[in-house]
Coordinates of C-alpha atoms and ligand atoms in Angstrom, one line a residue:
X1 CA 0.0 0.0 0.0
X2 CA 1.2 3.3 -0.8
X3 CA 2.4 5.6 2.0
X4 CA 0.6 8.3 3.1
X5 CA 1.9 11.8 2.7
X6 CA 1.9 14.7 5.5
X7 CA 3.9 17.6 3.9
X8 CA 4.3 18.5 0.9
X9 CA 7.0 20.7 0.1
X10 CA 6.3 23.0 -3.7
X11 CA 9.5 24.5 -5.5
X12 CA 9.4 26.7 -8.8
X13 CA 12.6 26.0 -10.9
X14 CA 14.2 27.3 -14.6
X15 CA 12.4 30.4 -16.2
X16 CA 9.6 31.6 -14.5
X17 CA 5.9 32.3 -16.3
X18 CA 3.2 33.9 -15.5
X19 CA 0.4 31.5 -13.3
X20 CA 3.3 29.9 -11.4
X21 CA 1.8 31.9 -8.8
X22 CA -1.4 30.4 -9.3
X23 CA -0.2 27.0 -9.2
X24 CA 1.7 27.8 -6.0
X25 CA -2.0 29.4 -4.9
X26 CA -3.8 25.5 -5.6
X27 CA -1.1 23.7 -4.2
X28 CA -1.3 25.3 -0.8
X29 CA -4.8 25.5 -0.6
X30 CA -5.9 22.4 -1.9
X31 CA -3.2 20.8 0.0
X32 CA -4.5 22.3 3.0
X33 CA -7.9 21.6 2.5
X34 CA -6.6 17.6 2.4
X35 CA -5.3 17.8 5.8
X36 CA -1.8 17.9 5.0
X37 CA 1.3 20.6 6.0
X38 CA 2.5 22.6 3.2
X39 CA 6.5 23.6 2.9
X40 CA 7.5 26.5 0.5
X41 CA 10.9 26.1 -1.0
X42 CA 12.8 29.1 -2.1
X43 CA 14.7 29.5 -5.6
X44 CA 14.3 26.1 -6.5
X45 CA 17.0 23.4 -6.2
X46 CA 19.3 26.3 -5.0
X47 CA 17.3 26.7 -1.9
X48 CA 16.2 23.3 -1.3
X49 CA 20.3 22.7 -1.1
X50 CA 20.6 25.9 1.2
X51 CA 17.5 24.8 3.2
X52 CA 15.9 27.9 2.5
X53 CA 12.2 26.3 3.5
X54 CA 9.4 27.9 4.9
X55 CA 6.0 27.3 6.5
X56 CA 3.2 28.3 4.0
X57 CA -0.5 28.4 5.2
X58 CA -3.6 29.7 3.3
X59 CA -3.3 33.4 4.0
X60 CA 0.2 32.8 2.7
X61 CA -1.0 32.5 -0.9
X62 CA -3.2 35.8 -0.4
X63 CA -3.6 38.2 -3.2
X64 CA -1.0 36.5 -6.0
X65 CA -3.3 34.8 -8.2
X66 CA -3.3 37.5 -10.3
X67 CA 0.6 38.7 -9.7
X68 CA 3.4 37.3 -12.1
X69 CA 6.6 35.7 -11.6
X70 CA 7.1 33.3 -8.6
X71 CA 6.9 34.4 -4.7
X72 CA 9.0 31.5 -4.1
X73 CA 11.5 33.0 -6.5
X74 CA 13.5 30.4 -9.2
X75 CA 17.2 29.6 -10.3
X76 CA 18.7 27.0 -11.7
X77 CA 21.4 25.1 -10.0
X78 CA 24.0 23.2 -11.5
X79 CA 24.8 21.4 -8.0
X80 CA 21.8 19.6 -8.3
X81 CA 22.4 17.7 -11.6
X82 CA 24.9 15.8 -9.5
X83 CA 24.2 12.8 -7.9
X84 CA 26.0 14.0 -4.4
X85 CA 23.5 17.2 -4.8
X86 CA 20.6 14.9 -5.2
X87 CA 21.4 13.1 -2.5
X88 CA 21.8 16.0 -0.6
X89 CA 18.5 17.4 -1.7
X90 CA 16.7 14.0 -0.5
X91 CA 18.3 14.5 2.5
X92 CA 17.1 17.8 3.3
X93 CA 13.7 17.1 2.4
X94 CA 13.6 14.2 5.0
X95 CA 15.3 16.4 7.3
X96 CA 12.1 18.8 6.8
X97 CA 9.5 16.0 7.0
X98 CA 8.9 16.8 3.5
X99 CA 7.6 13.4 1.9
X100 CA 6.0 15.0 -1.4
X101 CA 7.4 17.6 -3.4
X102 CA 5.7 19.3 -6.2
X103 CA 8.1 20.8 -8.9
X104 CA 7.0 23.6 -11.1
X105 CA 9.2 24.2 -14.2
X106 CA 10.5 22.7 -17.1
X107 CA 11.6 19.1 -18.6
X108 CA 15.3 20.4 -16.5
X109 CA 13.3 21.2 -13.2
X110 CA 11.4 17.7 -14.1
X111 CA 14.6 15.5 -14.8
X112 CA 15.6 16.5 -10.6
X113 CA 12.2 15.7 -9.7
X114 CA 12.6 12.3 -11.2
X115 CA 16.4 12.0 -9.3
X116 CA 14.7 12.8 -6.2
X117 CA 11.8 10.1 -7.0
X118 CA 14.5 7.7 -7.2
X119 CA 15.9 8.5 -3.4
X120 CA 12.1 8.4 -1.9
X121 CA 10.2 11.6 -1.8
X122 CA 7.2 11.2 -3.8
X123 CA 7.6 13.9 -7.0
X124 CA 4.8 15.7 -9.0
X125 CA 6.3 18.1 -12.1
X126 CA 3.7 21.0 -13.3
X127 CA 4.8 22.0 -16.7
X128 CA 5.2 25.7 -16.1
X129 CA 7.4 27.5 -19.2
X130 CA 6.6 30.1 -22.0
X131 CA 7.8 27.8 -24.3
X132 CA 5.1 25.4 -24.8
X133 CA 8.1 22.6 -25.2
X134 CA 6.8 19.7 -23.0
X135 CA 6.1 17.2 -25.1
X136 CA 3.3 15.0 -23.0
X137 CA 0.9 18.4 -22.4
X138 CA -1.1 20.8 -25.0
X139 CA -0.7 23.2 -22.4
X140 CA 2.2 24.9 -20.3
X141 CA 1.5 27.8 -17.0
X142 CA 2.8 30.9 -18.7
X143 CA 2.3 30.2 -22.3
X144 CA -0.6 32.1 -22.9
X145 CA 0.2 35.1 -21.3
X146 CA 3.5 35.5 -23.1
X147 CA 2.0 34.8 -26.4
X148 CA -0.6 37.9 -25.5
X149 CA 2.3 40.3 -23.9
X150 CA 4.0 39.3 -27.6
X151 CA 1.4 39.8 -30.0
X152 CA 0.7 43.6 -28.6
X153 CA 4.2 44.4 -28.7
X154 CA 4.4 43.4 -32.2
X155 CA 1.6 45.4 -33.1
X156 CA 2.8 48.3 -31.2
X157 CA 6.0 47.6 -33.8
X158 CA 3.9 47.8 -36.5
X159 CA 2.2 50.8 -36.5
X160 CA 5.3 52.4 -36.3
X161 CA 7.0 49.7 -39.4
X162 CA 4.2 51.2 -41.4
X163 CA 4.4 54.4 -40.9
X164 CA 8.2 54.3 -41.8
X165 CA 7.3 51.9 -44.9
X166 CA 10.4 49.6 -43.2
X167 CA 10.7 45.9 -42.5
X168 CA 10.8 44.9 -38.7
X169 CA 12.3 42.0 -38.2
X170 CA 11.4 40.9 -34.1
X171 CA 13.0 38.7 -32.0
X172 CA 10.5 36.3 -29.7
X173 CA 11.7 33.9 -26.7
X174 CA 10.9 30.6 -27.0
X175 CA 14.8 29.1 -26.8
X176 CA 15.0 25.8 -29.2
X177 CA 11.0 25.6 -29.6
X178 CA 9.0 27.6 -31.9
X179 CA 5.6 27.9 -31.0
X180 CA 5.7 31.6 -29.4
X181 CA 6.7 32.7 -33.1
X182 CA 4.5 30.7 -34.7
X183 CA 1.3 31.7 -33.0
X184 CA 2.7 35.3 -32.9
X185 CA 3.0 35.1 -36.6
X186 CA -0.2 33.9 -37.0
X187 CA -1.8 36.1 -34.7
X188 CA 0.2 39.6 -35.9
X189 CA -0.2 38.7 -39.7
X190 CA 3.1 38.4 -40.3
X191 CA 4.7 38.6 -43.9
X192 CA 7.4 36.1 -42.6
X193 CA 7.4 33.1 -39.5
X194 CA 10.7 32.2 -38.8
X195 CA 11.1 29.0 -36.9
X196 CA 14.1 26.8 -35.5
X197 CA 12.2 23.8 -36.2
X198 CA 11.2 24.5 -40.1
X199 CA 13.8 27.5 -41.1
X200 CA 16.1 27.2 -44.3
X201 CA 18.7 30.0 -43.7
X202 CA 17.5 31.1 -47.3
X203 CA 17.8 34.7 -46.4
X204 CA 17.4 35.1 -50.6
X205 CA 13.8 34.0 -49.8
X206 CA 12.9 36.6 -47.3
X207 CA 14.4 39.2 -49.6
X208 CA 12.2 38.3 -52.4
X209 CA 9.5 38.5 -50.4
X210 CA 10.2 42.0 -49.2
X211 CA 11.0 43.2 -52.8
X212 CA 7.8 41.5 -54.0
X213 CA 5.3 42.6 -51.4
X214 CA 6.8 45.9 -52.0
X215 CA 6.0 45.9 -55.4
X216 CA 2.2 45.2 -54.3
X217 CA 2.2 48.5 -52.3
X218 CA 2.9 46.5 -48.7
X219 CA 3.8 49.0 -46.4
X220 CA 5.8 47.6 -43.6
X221 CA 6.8 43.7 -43.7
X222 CA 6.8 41.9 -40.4
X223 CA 9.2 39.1 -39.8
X224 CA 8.5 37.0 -36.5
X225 CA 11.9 35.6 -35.8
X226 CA 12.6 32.8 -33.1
X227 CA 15.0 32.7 -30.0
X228 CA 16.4 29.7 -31.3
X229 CA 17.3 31.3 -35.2
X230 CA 18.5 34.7 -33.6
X231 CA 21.0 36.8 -35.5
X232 CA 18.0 39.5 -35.5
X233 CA 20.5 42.3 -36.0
X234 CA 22.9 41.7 -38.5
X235 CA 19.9 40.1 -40.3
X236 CA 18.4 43.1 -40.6
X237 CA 21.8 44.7 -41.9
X238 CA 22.3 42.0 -44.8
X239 CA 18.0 42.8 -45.2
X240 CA 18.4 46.3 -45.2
X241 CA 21.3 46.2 -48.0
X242 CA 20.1 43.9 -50.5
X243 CA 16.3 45.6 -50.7
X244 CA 16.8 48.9 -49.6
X245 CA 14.2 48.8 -47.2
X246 CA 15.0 50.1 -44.2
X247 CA 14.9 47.4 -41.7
X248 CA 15.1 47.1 -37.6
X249 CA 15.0 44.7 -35.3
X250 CA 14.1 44.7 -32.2
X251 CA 14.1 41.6 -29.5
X252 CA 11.5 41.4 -27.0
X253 CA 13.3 39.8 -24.6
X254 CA 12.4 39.7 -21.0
X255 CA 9.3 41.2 -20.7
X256 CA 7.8 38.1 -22.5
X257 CA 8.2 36.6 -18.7
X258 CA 6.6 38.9 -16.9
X259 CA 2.8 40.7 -16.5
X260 CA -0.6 39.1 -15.1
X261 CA -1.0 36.6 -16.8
X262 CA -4.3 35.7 -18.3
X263 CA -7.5 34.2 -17.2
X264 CA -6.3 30.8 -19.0
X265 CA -3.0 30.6 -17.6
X266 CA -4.7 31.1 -13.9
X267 CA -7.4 28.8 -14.7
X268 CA -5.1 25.5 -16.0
X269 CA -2.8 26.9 -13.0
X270 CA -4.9 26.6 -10.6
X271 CA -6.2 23.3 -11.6
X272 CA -2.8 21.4 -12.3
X273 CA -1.9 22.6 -8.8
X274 CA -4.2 21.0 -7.1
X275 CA -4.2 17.8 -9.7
X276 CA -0.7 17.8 -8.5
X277 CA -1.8 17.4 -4.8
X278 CA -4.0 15.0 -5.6
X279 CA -1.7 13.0 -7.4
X280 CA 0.7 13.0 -4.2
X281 CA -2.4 12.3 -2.3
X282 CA -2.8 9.3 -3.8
X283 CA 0.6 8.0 -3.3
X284 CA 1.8 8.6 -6.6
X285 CA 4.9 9.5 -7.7
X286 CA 8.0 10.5 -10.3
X287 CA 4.3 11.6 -12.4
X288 CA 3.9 15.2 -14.4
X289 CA 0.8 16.8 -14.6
X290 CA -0.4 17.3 -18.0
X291 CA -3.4 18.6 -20.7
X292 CA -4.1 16.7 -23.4
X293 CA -7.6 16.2 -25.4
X294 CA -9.1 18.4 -23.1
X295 CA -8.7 16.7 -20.0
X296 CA -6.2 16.8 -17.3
X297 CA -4.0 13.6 -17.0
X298 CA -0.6 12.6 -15.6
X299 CA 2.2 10.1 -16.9
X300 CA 5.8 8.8 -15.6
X301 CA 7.9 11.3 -15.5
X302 CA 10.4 9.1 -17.5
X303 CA 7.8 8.5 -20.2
X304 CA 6.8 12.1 -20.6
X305 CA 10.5 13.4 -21.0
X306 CA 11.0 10.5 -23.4
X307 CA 8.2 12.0 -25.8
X308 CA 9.2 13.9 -28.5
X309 CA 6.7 17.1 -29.7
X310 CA 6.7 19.2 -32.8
X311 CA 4.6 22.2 -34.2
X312 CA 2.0 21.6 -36.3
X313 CA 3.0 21.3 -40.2
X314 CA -0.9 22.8 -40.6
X315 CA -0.6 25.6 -38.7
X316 CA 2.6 26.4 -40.0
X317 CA 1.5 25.9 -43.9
X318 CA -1.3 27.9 -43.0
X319 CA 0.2 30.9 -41.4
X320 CA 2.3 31.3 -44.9
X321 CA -1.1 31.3 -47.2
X322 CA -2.4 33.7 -44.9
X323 CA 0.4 36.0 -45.4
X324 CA 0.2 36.8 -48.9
Ligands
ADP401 P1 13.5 24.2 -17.2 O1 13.0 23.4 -16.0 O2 12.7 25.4 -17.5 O3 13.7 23.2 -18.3 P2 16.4 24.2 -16.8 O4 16.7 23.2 -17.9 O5 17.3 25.3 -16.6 O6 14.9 24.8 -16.8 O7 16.4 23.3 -15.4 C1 16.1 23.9 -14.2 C2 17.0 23.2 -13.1 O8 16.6 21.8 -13.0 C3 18.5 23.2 -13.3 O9 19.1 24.3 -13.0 C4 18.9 22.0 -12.4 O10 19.0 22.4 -11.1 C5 17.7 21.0 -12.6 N1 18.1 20.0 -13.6 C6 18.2 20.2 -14.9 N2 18.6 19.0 -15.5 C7 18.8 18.1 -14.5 C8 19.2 16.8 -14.4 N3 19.6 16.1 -15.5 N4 19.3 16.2 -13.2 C9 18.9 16.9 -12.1 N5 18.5 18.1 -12.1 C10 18.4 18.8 -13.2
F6P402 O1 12.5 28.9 -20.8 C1 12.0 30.2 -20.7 C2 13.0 31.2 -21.4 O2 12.5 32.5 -21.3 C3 13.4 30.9 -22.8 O3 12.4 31.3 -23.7 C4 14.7 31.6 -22.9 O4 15.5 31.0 -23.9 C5 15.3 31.4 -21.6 O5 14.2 31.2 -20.7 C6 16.0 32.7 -21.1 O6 16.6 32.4 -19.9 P1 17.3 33.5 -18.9 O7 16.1 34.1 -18.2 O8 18.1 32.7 -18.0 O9 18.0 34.5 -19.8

């Protein structure tokens, strides 16, 4: 029979996303509302391995549903990748009384929380990332917010590319995975998508394009360009010289991260939190919370870092007929 839980300790870990908030929110609550003692673990790994844990009740999860970033703050932490650091990790939970941990982060944060699985504490991983790259889940905390704080920059950048007649080429976050480009593009009609999964380096391409939409009386040309392609400036320099349309770039960077997020990251939040305590409650462990089909579901840890994800080849044909 599986053994029963009494605290559970909740960590955010890697790059942080709007709703991790509301995931930390569910997981105290619901936790609490099960009977069981609730640990808050500070910057991740980092502060698991510096013991920097505290008590968290329900009025300690007052008034940040709708706040971004993490209270418990993040990092990442190269000690833990170590088998000595996990050891120590598993350790220090015991040492806490901490017998289930819930990890919210990406399939890094999710590779310690199968380590730790391994040593005995009972592990539940919350896909929390802007990136949409978990493979086992439609759905990832932050996503949707970063994708909205994206697409109003980029029209903000196009008002002012049209007005200038220019080509903007901008620079969205996502590291090796596309999908914050690709559903920018879509959404910001742009004349270009740029991704690291589907991109040629045919630069001649692009510069058709500009030339020929130019011809057509286009006034500004938008060119959505992943993370994982970068090169956004000198791009634009080698753009700029063989069409003679002037052409900026501009990267969006870190404000992607932050912001309120949205009613939909709060909402899948706030359930995968408390799916996660649920999952603990039951006595499972070394599981990830997921969304798939429109349902929420959960599968081994090693299964769900073993799948493999790619963007949609529909979507992605799409958002070029749309862009004529
Ligand atoms: P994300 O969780 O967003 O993918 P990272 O890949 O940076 O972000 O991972 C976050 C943290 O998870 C790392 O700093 C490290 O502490 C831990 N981690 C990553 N890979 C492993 C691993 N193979 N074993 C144990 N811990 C890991
Ligand atoms: O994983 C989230 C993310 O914002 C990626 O899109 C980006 O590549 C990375 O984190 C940036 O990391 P840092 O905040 O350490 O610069």
């Amino acid at each position: 029979m599986a053994k029963e839980i009494h605290t559970i300790g909740v960590l955010t870990s890697g790059g942080d996303a709007p709703g991790m908030n509301a995931a930390i929110r569910a997981v105290v609550r619901r936790a609490v509302t099960q009977g069981k003692k609730v640990k808050g673990i500070k910057k991740g790994y980092n502060g698991l391995l510096n013991e920097e844990i505290i008590d968290m009740d329900v009025t300690s999860v007052s008034d940040i549903i709708q706040r971004g970033g993490t209270i418990l703050y993040t990092a990442r932490c190269k000690e833990f990748v170590t088998p000595e650091g996990q050891q120590e990790g598993a350790k220090i939970c015991r040492k806490h009384g901490i017998d289930g941990l819930i990890v919210i982060g990406g399939d890094g944060s999710f590779r310690g929380a199968q380590k730790l699985a391994g040593l005995g504490i009972n592990t539940v991983g919350i896909p929390g990332t802007i990136d949409l790259d978990i493979a086992c889940t439609e759905y990832t905390i932050g996503f949707d917010t970063a994708v909205n704080t994206a697409m109003e920059a980029i029209d903000k950048v196009r008002d002012t590319s049209t007005s200038h007649e220019r080509c903007s080429i901008i620079e969205v976050m996502g590291r090796n995975a596309g999908y914050l480009a690709l559903w920018c593009g879509i959404a910001n009609g742009a004349e270009d998508i740029l991704l690291p999964e589907r991109y040629d380096y045919d630069e001649q391409k692009l510069i058709d394009n500009i030339i020929s939409n130019r011809k057509k009386g286009k006034k500004h040309h938008i060119i959505v360009n992943a993370e994982g392609i970068g090169h956004s400036a000198s791009m634009a320099k080698r753009i700029e010289a063989a069409t003679g349309v002037e052409t900026r770039a501009t990267i969006l960077g870190h404000m992607q991260r932050g912001g309120s997020p949205t009613c939909r990251d709060r909402v899948y939040a706030s359930m995968m939190g408390a799916y996660a305590v649920d999952l603990l409650c039951a006595g499972k462990s070394n599981r990830v919370v997921a969304y798939r089909h429109g349902e929420y579901v959960d599968y081994d840890i090693d299964e769900a870092l073993a799948m493999q994800k790619d963007i949609s080849e529909y979507e992605f044909e799409i958002s070029r007929t749309l862009s004529v």
